[in-house]
Amino acid sequence: MRWVMPVRVTADDVAKAAGVSRAMVSRAFTPGASVAVRKREHVLRVAQTLGYRPNLIARGLTGQRTGLVAVVAGEISRPYEAWLLEHIVRVLSANGYQPLLLPAFRDANMTEMIDHALAYQVEGAIVAAGSVSRDIADRCQASGAPLVLIGRVLEKNGADAVCCDNIKGMWQLVERLVKQGRRRIAWLGGTADTFSDQERRQGVEEALAHYGLSLQVQRRGDFSLSSGVSEGLALLDSRLALDAIMCANDAMALGVVEAAAQRGIKVPDDVAITGFDDVPGAAWGRCPLTTVRNPVNETALEALRLLETRVHNPTCDNQVIRVGVTLVPRSSA
């Protein structure tokens, strides 16, 4: 049997079937437009019967609200990125927006991705991944689309941003380890150009210096569980007699826990291990992880608030919101 592509229903089809003008169909699908209640219900009922859906891209070209918000997310195979994305999408959807997901893979060109998003006439962009430059912020401002960064703060007057208190979180972890008598501490960082990695390492070094200590060794992974395993094995095999390994995120910390198990090293008796973010999986597994809670729902809500503030007041000063963090003590340290 030959397959025939279904014909796309247009606004003109709805207008003809409903006995109204095409402009009436457009107004019926536009929130806040002046349309009698019964007339709107009639048009929407006919549209539903025909299977009509408004073209959001075409709507953007006519200057109407599309409701589209570009969401640039990191590698969603990683626990924190997937968890954060879930909350961003949920918050946007609950407030009447349609997220346009643009996954930023490791070698992605962020400028090209933002340009691609702006071509869809999005009402704004939330970027929760990668390195964002001043040029990208300027492109968004020139297009009239607000830009909100998550987990990244540009230099003064760069862009609105939401970021957790990375330094405070690392201080809390260092204080816990020092009180336990840990002195030979290693640092496993993530990707070098990542803002969170830079601030978290800074927090570790400042807190250790406060107690007259310094890191015994530093290594670098890529925030993935697999890099935590490989770099964890390297640290545990280094014969440095480490008594704690602090990691820049939970995924790598969970990898180090696995590395310790492979070497028959007891956690936390022989070595303490800490993470950062408190992703759902941190509380499970062979050794529940001591970490710092990075509040993703609050982060998503603040990102939307900043976006809407910028829409209604494009010339207001840039805001940087630092959401609070909480120490979550568990078995690993």
Tab-separated table of N, CA, C and O in Angstrom, residues 79-197:
chain	number	residue	atom	x	y	z
A	79	PRO	N	25.246	13.241	35.211
A	79	PRO	CA	24.131	13.344	36.173
A	79	PRO	C	23.676	14.769	36.473
A	79	PRO	O	22.481	15.055	36.455
A	80	TYR	N	24.613	15.683	36.761
A	80	TYR	CA	24.198	17.031	37.145
A	80	TYR	C	23.533	17.752	35.986
A	80	TYR	O	22.496	18.408	36.162
A	81	GLU	N	24.106	17.664	34.795
A	81	GLU	CA	23.546	18.358	33.635
A	81	GLU	C	22.133	17.881	33.328
A	81	GLU	O	21.241	18.676	33.035
A	82	ALA	N	21.922	16.565	33.399
A	82	ALA	CA	20.581	16.018	33.138
A	82	ALA	C	19.594	16.462	34.207
A	82	ALA	O	18.435	16.803	33.920
A	83	TRP	N	20.035	16.485	35.445
A	83	TRP	CA	19.197	16.873	36.579
A	83	TRP	C	18.806	18.342	36.468
A	83	TRP	O	17.637	18.708	36.662
A	84	LEU	N	19.781	19.196	36.148
A	84	LEU	CA	19.506	20.621	35.993
A	84	LEU	C	18.565	20.864	34.826
A	84	LEU	O	17.607	21.645	34.930
A	85	LEU	N	18.806	20.194	33.697
A	85	LEU	CA	17.954	20.370	32.528
A	85	LEU	C	16.509	19.998	32.835
A	85	LEU	O	15.572	20.689	32.413
A	86	GLU	N	16.312	18.917	33.560
A	86	GLU	CA	14.952	18.506	33.938
A	86	GLU	C	14.226	19.627	34.680
A	86	GLU	O	13.060	19.921	34.396
A	87	HIS	N	14.911	20.284	35.594
A	87	HIS	CA	14.272	21.348	36.371
A	87	HIS	C	14.042	22.602	35.531
A	87	HIS	O	13.019	23.272	35.680
A	88	ILE	N	14.973	22.935	34.640
A	88	ILE	CA	14.785	24.103	33.776
A	88	ILE	C	13.558	23.913	32.891
A	88	ILE	O	12.706	24.800	32.776
A	89	VAL	N	13.461	22.745	32.254
A	89	VAL	CA	12.333	22.458	31.371
A	89	VAL	C	11.023	22.474	32.150
A	89	VAL	O	10.006	23.016	31.686
A	90	ARG	N	11.035	21.908	33.333
A	90	ARG	CA	9.818	21.857	34.153
A	90	ARG	C	9.358	23.262	34.536
A	90	ARG	O	8.167	23.587	34.456
A	91	VAL	N	10.296	24.117	34.954
A	91	VAL	CA	9.954	25.483	35.360
A	91	VAL	C	9.446	26.292	34.164
A	91	VAL	O	8.447	27.012	34.269
A	92	LEU	N	10.110	26.170	33.018
A	92	LEU	CA	9.662	26.907	31.835
A	92	LEU	C	8.263	26.465	31.417
A	92	LEU	O	7.390	27.295	31.147
A	93	SER	N	8.047	25.162	31.352
A	93	SER	CA	6.750	24.635	30.924
A	93	SER	C	5.635	25.048	31.866
A	93	SER	O	4.523	25.382	31.426
A	94	ALA	N	5.917	25.042	33.162
A	94	ALA	CA	4.903	25.412	34.149
A	94	ALA	C	4.510	26.880	34.050
A	94	ALA	O	3.444	27.279	34.525
A	95	ASN	N	5.380	27.678	33.414
A	95	ASN	CA	5.109	29.111	33.296
A	95	ASN	C	4.765	29.531	31.870
A	95	ASN	O	4.868	30.710	31.514
A	96	GLY	N	4.349	28.557	31.050
A	96	GLY	CA	3.823	28.874	29.736
A	96	GLY	C	4.836	29.033	28.624
A	96	GLY	O	4.506	29.535	27.547
A	97	TYR	N	6.078	28.608	28.843
A	97	TYR	CA	7.104	28.708	27.809
A	97	TYR	C	7.367	27.342	27.177
A	97	TYR	O	7.118	26.300	27.790
A	98	GLN	N	7.902	27.363	25.959
A	98	GLN	CA	8.288	26.147	25.260
A	98	GLN	C	9.811	26.123	25.139
A	98	GLN	O	10.392	26.960	24.453
A	99	PRO	N	10.476	25.197	25.807
A	99	PRO	CA	11.935	25.152	25.717
A	99	PRO	C	12.409	24.614	24.375
A	99	PRO	O	11.880	23.620	23.870
A	100	LEU	N	13.370	25.295	23.783
A	100	LEU	CA	14.015	24.840	22.555
A	100	LEU	C	15.396	24.335	22.960
A	100	LEU	O	16.300	25.122	23.238
A	101	LEU	N	15.556	23.024	23.031
A	101	LEU	CA	16.771	22.424	23.565
A	101	LEU	C	17.887	22.398	22.531
A	101	LEU	O	17.718	21.900	21.424
A	102	LEU	N	19.043	22.927	22.935
A	102	LEU	CA	20.239	22.891	22.104
A	102	LEU	C	21.359	22.256	22.929
A	102	LEU	O	21.961	22.909	23.773
A	103	PRO	N	21.641	20.980	22.718
A	103	PRO	CA	22.680	20.313	23.516
A	103	PRO	C	24.076	20.755	23.089
A	103	PRO	O	24.412	20.716	21.901
A	104	ALA	N	24.875	21.200	24.049
A	104	ALA	CA	26.239	21.653	23.766
A	104	ALA	C	27.205	20.506	24.024
A	104	ALA	O	27.585	20.244	25.158
A	105	PHE	N	27.571	19.819	22.959
A	105	PHE	CA	28.519	18.727	23.113
A	105	PHE	C	29.924	19.287	23.336
A	105	PHE	O	30.161	20.492	23.203
A	106	ARG	N	30.842	18.404	23.640
A	106	ARG	CA	32.166	18.830	24.096
A	106	ARG	C	32.853	19.795	23.140
A	106	ARG	O	33.489	20.761	23.557
A	107	ASP	N	32.741	19.554	21.832
A	107	ASP	CA	33.435	20.398	20.854
A	107	ASP	C	32.507	21.430	20.204
A	107	ASP	O	32.819	21.975	19.153
A	108	ALA	N	31.367	21.678	20.834
A	108	ALA	CA	30.381	22.583	20.231
A	108	ALA	C	30.902	24.019	20.199
A	108	ALA	O	31.600	24.471	21.099
A	109	ASN	N	30.545	24.742	19.132
A	109	ASN	CA	30.861	26.153	19.015
A	109	ASN	C	29.700	26.939	19.618
A	109	ASN	O	28.614	27.008	19.045
A	110	MET	N	29.929	27.533	20.788
A	110	MET	CA	28.842	28.181	21.506
A	110	MET	C	28.277	29.372	20.734
A	110	MET	O	27.065	29.611	20.747
A	111	THR	N	29.122	30.109	20.037
A	111	THR	CA	28.644	31.259	19.264
A	111	THR	C	27.682	30.812	18.175
A	111	THR	O	26.620	31.411	17.970
A	112	GLU	N	28.026	29.731	17.472
A	112	GLU	CA	27.150	29.221	16.421
A	112	GLU	C	25.829	28.732	17.002
A	112	GLU	O	24.767	28.916	16.391
A	113	MET	N	25.888	28.110	18.186
A	113	MET	CA	24.657	27.607	18.798
A	113	MET	C	23.716	28.746	19.173
A	113	MET	O	22.505	28.670	18.963
A	114	ILE	N	24.268	29.807	19.728
A	114	ILE	CA	23.435	30.956	20.104
A	114	ILE	C	22.853	31.621	18.857
A	114	ILE	O	21.674	31.978	18.819
A	115	ASP	N	23.657	31.766	17.820
A	115	ASP	CA	23.153	32.334	16.570
A	115	ASP	C	22.014	31.485	16.009
A	115	ASP	O	21.020	32.002	15.489
A	116	HIS	N	22.160	30.171	16.098
A	116	HIS	CA	21.130	29.253	15.625
A	116	HIS	C	19.833	29.456	16.419
A	116	HIS	O	18.735	29.496	15.859
A	117	ALA	N	19.961	29.600	17.728
A	117	ALA	CA	18.789	29.798	18.579
A	117	ALA	C	18.098	31.116	18.257
A	117	ALA	O	16.866	31.185	18.180
A	118	LEU	N	18.876	32.181	18.046
A	118	LEU	CA	18.287	33.489	17.766
A	118	LEU	C	17.517	33.484	16.455
A	118	LEU	O	16.560	34.246	16.285
A	119	ALA	N	17.920	32.615	15.518
A	119	ALA	CA	17.219	32.529	14.239
A	119	ALA	C	15.795	32.014	14.408
A	119	ALA	O	14.954	32.211	13.525
A	120	TYR	N	15.507	31.366	15.513
A	120	TYR	CA	14.159	30.861	15.782
A	120	TYR	C	13.266	31.916	16.460
A	120	TYR	O	12.171	31.606	16.904
A	121	GLN	N	13.759	33.134	16.560
A	121	GLN	CA	12.994	34.208	17.190
A	121	GLN	C	12.622	33.853	18.627
A	121	GLN	O	11.495	34.052	19.071
A	122	VAL	N	13.580	33.294	19.362
A	122	VAL	CA	13.326	32.937	20.757
A	122	VAL	C	13.164	34.206	21.583
A	122	VAL	O	13.675	35.269	21.233
A	123	GLU	N	12.446	34.069	22.687
A	123	GLU	CA	12.232	35.216	23.564
A	123	GLU	C	13.362	35.406	24.553
A	123	GLU	O	13.408	36.399	25.275
A	124	GLY	N	14.270	34.451	24.575
A	124	GLY	CA	15.415	34.538	25.454
A	124	GLY	C	16.190	33.245	25.404
A	124	GLY	O	15.757	32.266	24.782
A	125	ALA	N	17.352	33.243	26.049
A	125	ALA	CA	18.188	32.048	26.076
A	125	ALA	C	18.714	31.829	27.486
A	125	ALA	O	19.156	32.774	28.152
A	126	ILE	N	18.639	30.582	27.929
A	126	ILE	CA	19.241	30.172	29.188
A	126	ILE	C	20.386	29.227	28.843
A	126	ILE	O	20.171	28.183	28.242
A	127	VAL	N	21.591	29.627	29.185
A	127	VAL	CA	22.770	28.834	28.843
A	127	VAL	C	23.331	28.214	30.112
A	127	VAL	O	23.773	28.911	31.019
A	128	ALA	N	23.276	26.897	30.159
A	128	ALA	CA	23.748	26.165	31.337
A	128	ALA	C	24.894	25.252	30.969
A	128	ALA	O	25.014	24.149	31.491
A	129	ALA	N	25.742	25.700	30.059
A	129	ALA	CA	26.840	24.840	29.612
A	129	ALA	C	27.926	25.648	28.951
A	129	ALA	O	27.673	26.704	28.370
A	130	GLY	N	29.127	25.150	29.047
A	130	GLY	CA	30.235	25.650	28.254
A	130	GLY	C	30.758	27.008	28.669
A	130	GLY	O	30.380	27.591	29.678
A	131	SER	N	31.640	27.508	27.836
A	131	SER	CA	32.275	28.798	28.067
A	131	SER	C	31.539	29.860	27.260
A	131	SER	O	31.433	29.770	26.043
A	132	VAL	N	31.032	30.860	27.946
A	132	VAL	CA	30.259	31.921	27.291
A	132	VAL	C	31.071	33.215	27.334
A	132	VAL	O	31.476	33.667	28.401
A	133	SER	N	31.299	33.794	26.179
A	133	SER	CA	32.137	34.985	26.084
A	133	SER	C	31.307	36.270	26.099
A	133	SER	O	30.093	36.243	25.959
A	134	ARG	N	31.995	37.381	26.226
A	134	ARG	CA	31.346	38.691	26.141
A	134	ARG	C	30.698	38.871	24.767
A	134	ARG	O	29.617	39.445	24.652
A	135	ASP	N	31.334	38.330	23.712
A	135	ASP	CA	30.792	38.462	22.357
A	135	ASP	C	29.407	37.824	22.252
A	135	ASP	O	28.511	38.383	21.626
A	136	ILE	N	29.236	36.660	22.868
A	136	ILE	CA	27.942	35.984	22.827
A	136	ILE	C	26.885	36.804	23.550
A	136	ILE	O	25.756	36.945	23.077
A	137	ALA	N	27.251	37.364	24.699
A	137	ALA	CA	26.317	38.208	25.440
A	137	ALA	C	25.910	39.413	24.607
A	137	ALA	O	24.740	39.797	24.559
A	138	ASP	N	26.882	40.008	23.906
A	138	ASP	CA	26.589	41.171	23.065
A	138	ASP	C	25.668	40.797	21.900
A	138	ASP	O	24.794	41.585	21.515
A	139	ARG	N	25.847	39.607	21.327
A	139	ARG	CA	24.990	39.171	20.229
A	139	ARG	C	23.534	39.071	20.695
A	139	ARG	O	22.610	39.459	19.982
A	140	CYS	N	23.348	38.499	21.861
A	140	CYS	CA	21.991	38.358	22.385
A	140	CYS	C	21.365	39.717	22.660
A	140	CYS	O	20.201	39.962	22.333
A	141	GLN	N	22.147	40.608	23.259
A	141	GLN	CA	21.617	41.930	23.562
A	141	GLN	C	21.249	42.676	22.281
A	141	GLN	O	20.227	43.356	22.206
A	142	ALA	N	22.079	42.530	21.241
A	142	ALA	CA	21.809	43.207	19.975
A	142	ALA	C	20.542	42.679	19.314
A	142	ALA	O	19.833	43.417	18.622
A	143	SER	N	20.248	41.408	19.531
A	143	SER	CA	19.056	40.808	18.928
A	143	SER	C	17.796	41.119	19.725
A	143	SER	O	16.682	40.877	19.259
A	144	GLY	N	17.986	41.630	20.960
A	144	GLY	CA	16.840	41.895	21.823
A	144	GLY	C	16.414	40.692	22.637
A	144	GLY	O	15.421	40.754	23.361
A	145	ALA	N	17.151	39.580	22.538
A	145	ALA	CA	16.818	38.365	23.292
A	145	ALA	C	17.635	38.327	24.581
A	145	ALA	O	18.862	38.321	24.533
A	146	PRO	N	16.980	38.294	25.733
A	146	PRO	CA	17.709	38.236	26.998
A	146	PRO	C	18.531	36.950	27.106
A	146	PRO	O	18.131	35.898	26.615
A	147	LEU	N	19.676	37.064	27.750
A	147	LEU	CA	20.544	35.915	27.992
A	147	LEU	C	20.740	35.755	29.483
A	147	LEU	O	21.070	36.716	30.187
A	148	VAL	N	20.515	34.534	29.984
A	148	VAL	CA	20.774	34.226	31.391
A	148	VAL	C	21.737	33.042	31.443
A	148	VAL	O	21.520	32.017	30.794
A	149	LEU	N	22.797	33.212	32.190
A	149	LEU	CA	23.784	32.149	32.346
A	149	LEU	C	23.541	31.400	33.647
A	149	LEU	O	23.150	31.988	34.648
A	150	ILE	N	23.775	30.110	33.628
A	150	ILE	CA	23.708	29.298	34.838
A	150	ILE	C	25.078	28.681	35.071
A	150	ILE	O	25.634	28.035	34.180
A	151	GLY	N	25.611	28.896	36.275
A	151	GLY	CA	26.894	28.314	36.633
A	151	GLY	C	28.091	29.007	36.035
A	151	GLY	O	29.209	28.484	36.072
A	152	ARG	N	27.887	30.192	35.506
A	152	ARG	CA	28.967	30.946	34.850
A	152	ARG	C	28.710	32.421	35.056
A	152	ARG	O	27.605	32.908	34.790
A	153	VAL	N	29.712	33.150	35.540
A	153	VAL	CA	29.583	34.591	35.752
A	153	VAL	C	30.613	35.290	34.880
A	153	VAL	O	31.819	35.036	34.994
A	154	LEU	N	30.134	36.146	33.982
A	154	LEU	CA	31.040	36.936	33.158
A	154	LEU	C	31.578	38.108	33.963
A	154	LEU	O	31.076	38.428	35.048
A	155	GLU	N	32.589	38.748	33.423
A	155	GLU	CA	33.126	39.931	34.070
A	155	GLU	C	32.039	40.994	34.191
A	155	GLU	O	30.959	40.836	33.648
A	156	LYS	N	32.338	42.079	34.846
A	156	LYS	CA	31.344	43.090	35.193
A	156	LYS	C	30.465	43.470	33.998
A	156	LYS	O	30.945	43.700	32.905
A	157	ASN	N	29.154	43.505	34.250
A	157	ASN	CA	28.148	43.888	33.249
A	157	ASN	C	28.141	42.970	32.025
A	157	ASN	O	27.824	43.394	30.920
A	158	GLY	N	28.478	41.689	32.219
A	158	GLY	CA	28.504	40.756	31.099
A	158	GLY	C	27.134	40.227	30.745
A	158	GLY	O	26.714	40.301	29.598
A	159	ALA	N	26.422	39.660	31.715
A	159	ALA	CA	25.099	39.082	31.472
A	159	ALA	C	24.478	38.727	32.812
A	159	ALA	O	25.176	38.571	33.817
A	160	ASP	N	23.158	38.593	32.816
A	160	ASP	CA	22.489	38.100	34.017
A	160	ASP	C	22.919	36.653	34.257
A	160	ASP	O	23.108	35.876	33.306
A	161	ALA	N	23.075	36.279	35.519
A	161	ALA	CA	23.592	34.941	35.807
A	161	ALA	C	23.083	34.430	37.143
A	161	ALA	O	22.800	35.200	38.068
A	162	VAL	N	22.967	33.096	37.221
A	162	VAL	CA	22.655	32.401	38.460
A	162	VAL	C	23.765	31.392	38.704
A	162	VAL	O	24.094	30.603	37.808
A	163	CYS	N	24.331	31.436	39.879
A	163	CYS	CA	25.451	30.538	40.181
A	163	CYS	C	25.426	30.218	41.667
A	163	CYS	O	25.103	31.078	42.493
A	164	CYS	N	25.760	28.988	42.008
A	164	CYS	CA	25.788	28.643	43.427
A	164	CYS	C	27.051	29.213	44.071
A	164	CYS	O	27.997	29.622	43.382
A	165	ASP	N	27.078	29.220	45.381
A	165	ASP	CA	28.235	29.738	46.129
A	165	ASP	C	29.296	28.648	46.199
A	165	ASP	O	29.426	27.929	47.194
A	166	ASN	N	30.070	28.513	45.125
A	166	ASN	CA	31.067	27.456	45.023
A	166	ASN	C	32.108	27.512	46.137
A	166	ASN	O	32.478	26.485	46.718
A	167	ILE	N	32.589	28.703	46.422
A	167	ILE	CA	33.667	28.845	47.400
A	167	ILE	C	33.187	28.465	48.795
A	167	ILE	O	33.870	27.726	49.524
A	168	LYS	N	32.004	28.926	49.179
A	168	LYS	CA	31.468	28.564	50.495
A	168	LYS	C	31.302	27.051	50.618
A	168	LYS	O	31.610	26.460	51.658
A	169	GLY	N	30.823	26.420	49.556
A	169	GLY	CA	30.636	24.981	49.596
A	169	GLY	C	31.929	24.232	49.837
A	169	GLY	O	31.985	23.273	50.620
A	170	MET	N	33.002	24.650	49.185
A	170	MET	CA	34.288	23.982	49.368
A	170	MET	C	34.858	24.241	50.761
A	170	MET	O	35.495	23.360	51.347
A	171	TRP	N	34.627	25.424	51.302
A	171	TRP	CA	35.040	25.696	52.682
A	171	TRP	C	34.360	24.720	53.645
A	171	TRP	O	34.991	24.199	54.573
A	172	GLN	N	33.074	24.491	53.445
A	172	GLN	CA	32.345	23.579	54.318
A	172	GLN	C	32.929	22.166	54.267
A	172	GLN	O	33.055	21.490	55.291
A	173	LEU	N	33.289	21.719	53.086
A	173	LEU	CA	33.865	20.387	52.945
A	173	LEU	C	35.251	20.309	53.597
A	173	LEU	O	35.575	19.335	54.282
A	174	VAL	N	36.086	21.337	53.365
A	174	VAL	CA	37.421	21.353	53.964
A	174	VAL	C	37.321	21.350	55.489
A	174	VAL	O	38.042	20.612	56.175
A	175	GLU	N	36.437	22.157	56.041
A	175	GLU	CA	36.259	22.204	57.495
A	175	GLU	C	35.894	20.838	58.047
A	175	GLU	O	36.400	20.405	59.096
A	176	ARG	N	35.023	20.114	57.345
A	176	ARG	CA	34.635	18.778	57.799
A	176	ARG	C	35.839	17.828	57.787
A	176	ARG	O	36.051	17.073	58.741
A	177	LEU	N	36.611	17.872	56.735
A	177	LEU	CA	37.766	16.975	56.634
A	177	LEU	C	38.823	17.301	57.684
A	177	LEU	O	39.390	16.389	58.307
A	178	VAL	N	39.091	18.582	57.891
A	178	VAL	CA	40.103	18.990	58.871
A	178	VAL	C	39.689	18.576	60.281
A	178	VAL	O	40.508	18.099	61.074
A	179	LYS	N	38.403	18.724	60.591
A	179	LYS	CA	37.918	18.312	61.913
A	179	LYS	C	38.045	16.809	62.127
A	179	LYS	O	38.131	16.329	63.259
A	180	GLN	N	38.063	16.045	61.042
A	180	GLN	CA	38.250	14.596	61.124
A	180	GLN	C	39.724	14.223	61.226
A	180	GLN	O	40.055	13.038	61.353
A	181	GLY	N	40.607	15.221	61.165
A	181	GLY	CA	42.037	14.953	61.238
A	181	GLY	C	42.691	14.686	59.894
A	181	GLY	O	43.851	14.265	59.840
A	182	ARG	N	41.993	14.953	58.799
A	182	ARG	CA	42.579	14.740	57.473
A	182	ARG	C	43.572	15.866	57.173
A	182	ARG	O	43.273	17.033	57.369
A	183	ARG	N	44.738	15.491	56.700
A	183	ARG	CA	45.773	16.477	56.423
A	183	ARG	C	46.394	16.321	55.028
A	183	ARG	O	46.886	17.289	54.464
A	184	ARG	N	46.399	15.123	54.485
A	184	ARG	CA	47.022	14.872	53.184
A	184	ARG	C	45.909	14.772	52.135
A	184	ARG	O	45.382	13.692	51.858
A	185	ILE	N	45.564	15.931	51.608
A	185	ILE	CA	44.364	16.061	50.776
A	185	ILE	C	44.738	16.311	49.320
A	185	ILE	O	45.613	17.135	49.019
A	186	ALA	N	44.066	15.594	48.415
A	186	ALA	CA	44.265	15.778	46.977
A	186	ALA	C	43.036	16.438	46.359
A	186	ALA	O	41.930	16.361	46.899
A	187	TRP	N	43.243	17.066	45.207
A	187	TRP	CA	42.153	17.720	44.477
A	187	TRP	C	42.034	17.106	43.094
A	187	TRP	O	43.016	16.993	42.356
A	188	LEU	N	40.809	16.684	42.753
A	188	LEU	CA	40.518	16.203	41.402
A	188	LEU	C	39.573	17.202	40.758
A	188	LEU	O	38.386	17.259	41.078
A	189	GLY	N	40.111	18.012	39.856
A	189	GLY	CA	39.323	19.045	39.200
A	189	GLY	C	38.708	18.570	37.898
A	189	GLY	O	38.988	17.474	37.419
A	190	GLY	N	37.881	19.437	37.315
A	190	GLY	CA	37.239	19.134	36.047
A	190	GLY	C	37.906	19.878	34.912
A	190	GLY	O	39.091	20.208	34.982
A	191	THR	N	37.144	20.168	33.873
A	191	THR	CA	37.677	20.835	32.687
A	191	THR	C	38.259	22.201	33.071
A	191	THR	O	37.621	22.979	33.784
A	192	ALA	N	39.449	22.500	32.568
A	192	ALA	CA	40.225	23.646	33.044
A	192	ALA	C	39.526	24.986	32.861
A	192	ALA	O	39.650	25.870	33.708
A	193	ASP	N	38.793	25.174	31.746
A	193	ASP	CA	38.210	26.495	31.470
A	193	ASP	C	36.810	26.650	32.043
A	193	ASP	O	36.101	27.596	31.711
A	194	THR	N	36.402	25.730	32.913
A	194	THR	CA	35.055	25.777	33.477
A	194	THR	C	35.025	26.667	34.713
A	194	THR	O	35.842	26.514	35.625
A	195	PHE	N	34.075	27.578	34.742
A	195	PHE	CA	33.982	28.554	35.832
A	195	PHE	C	33.831	27.870	37.189
A	195	PHE	O	34.490	28.243	38.165
A	196	SER	N	32.956	26.860	37.264
A	196	SER	CA	32.735	26.187	38.547
A	196	SER	C	33.998	25.509	39.047
A	196	SER	O	34.301	25.538	40.239
A	197	ASP	N	34.760	24.904	38.143
A	197	ASP	CA	36.006	24.250	38.549
A	197	ASP	C	36.978	25.268	39.122
A	197	ASP	O	37.620	25.023	40.149
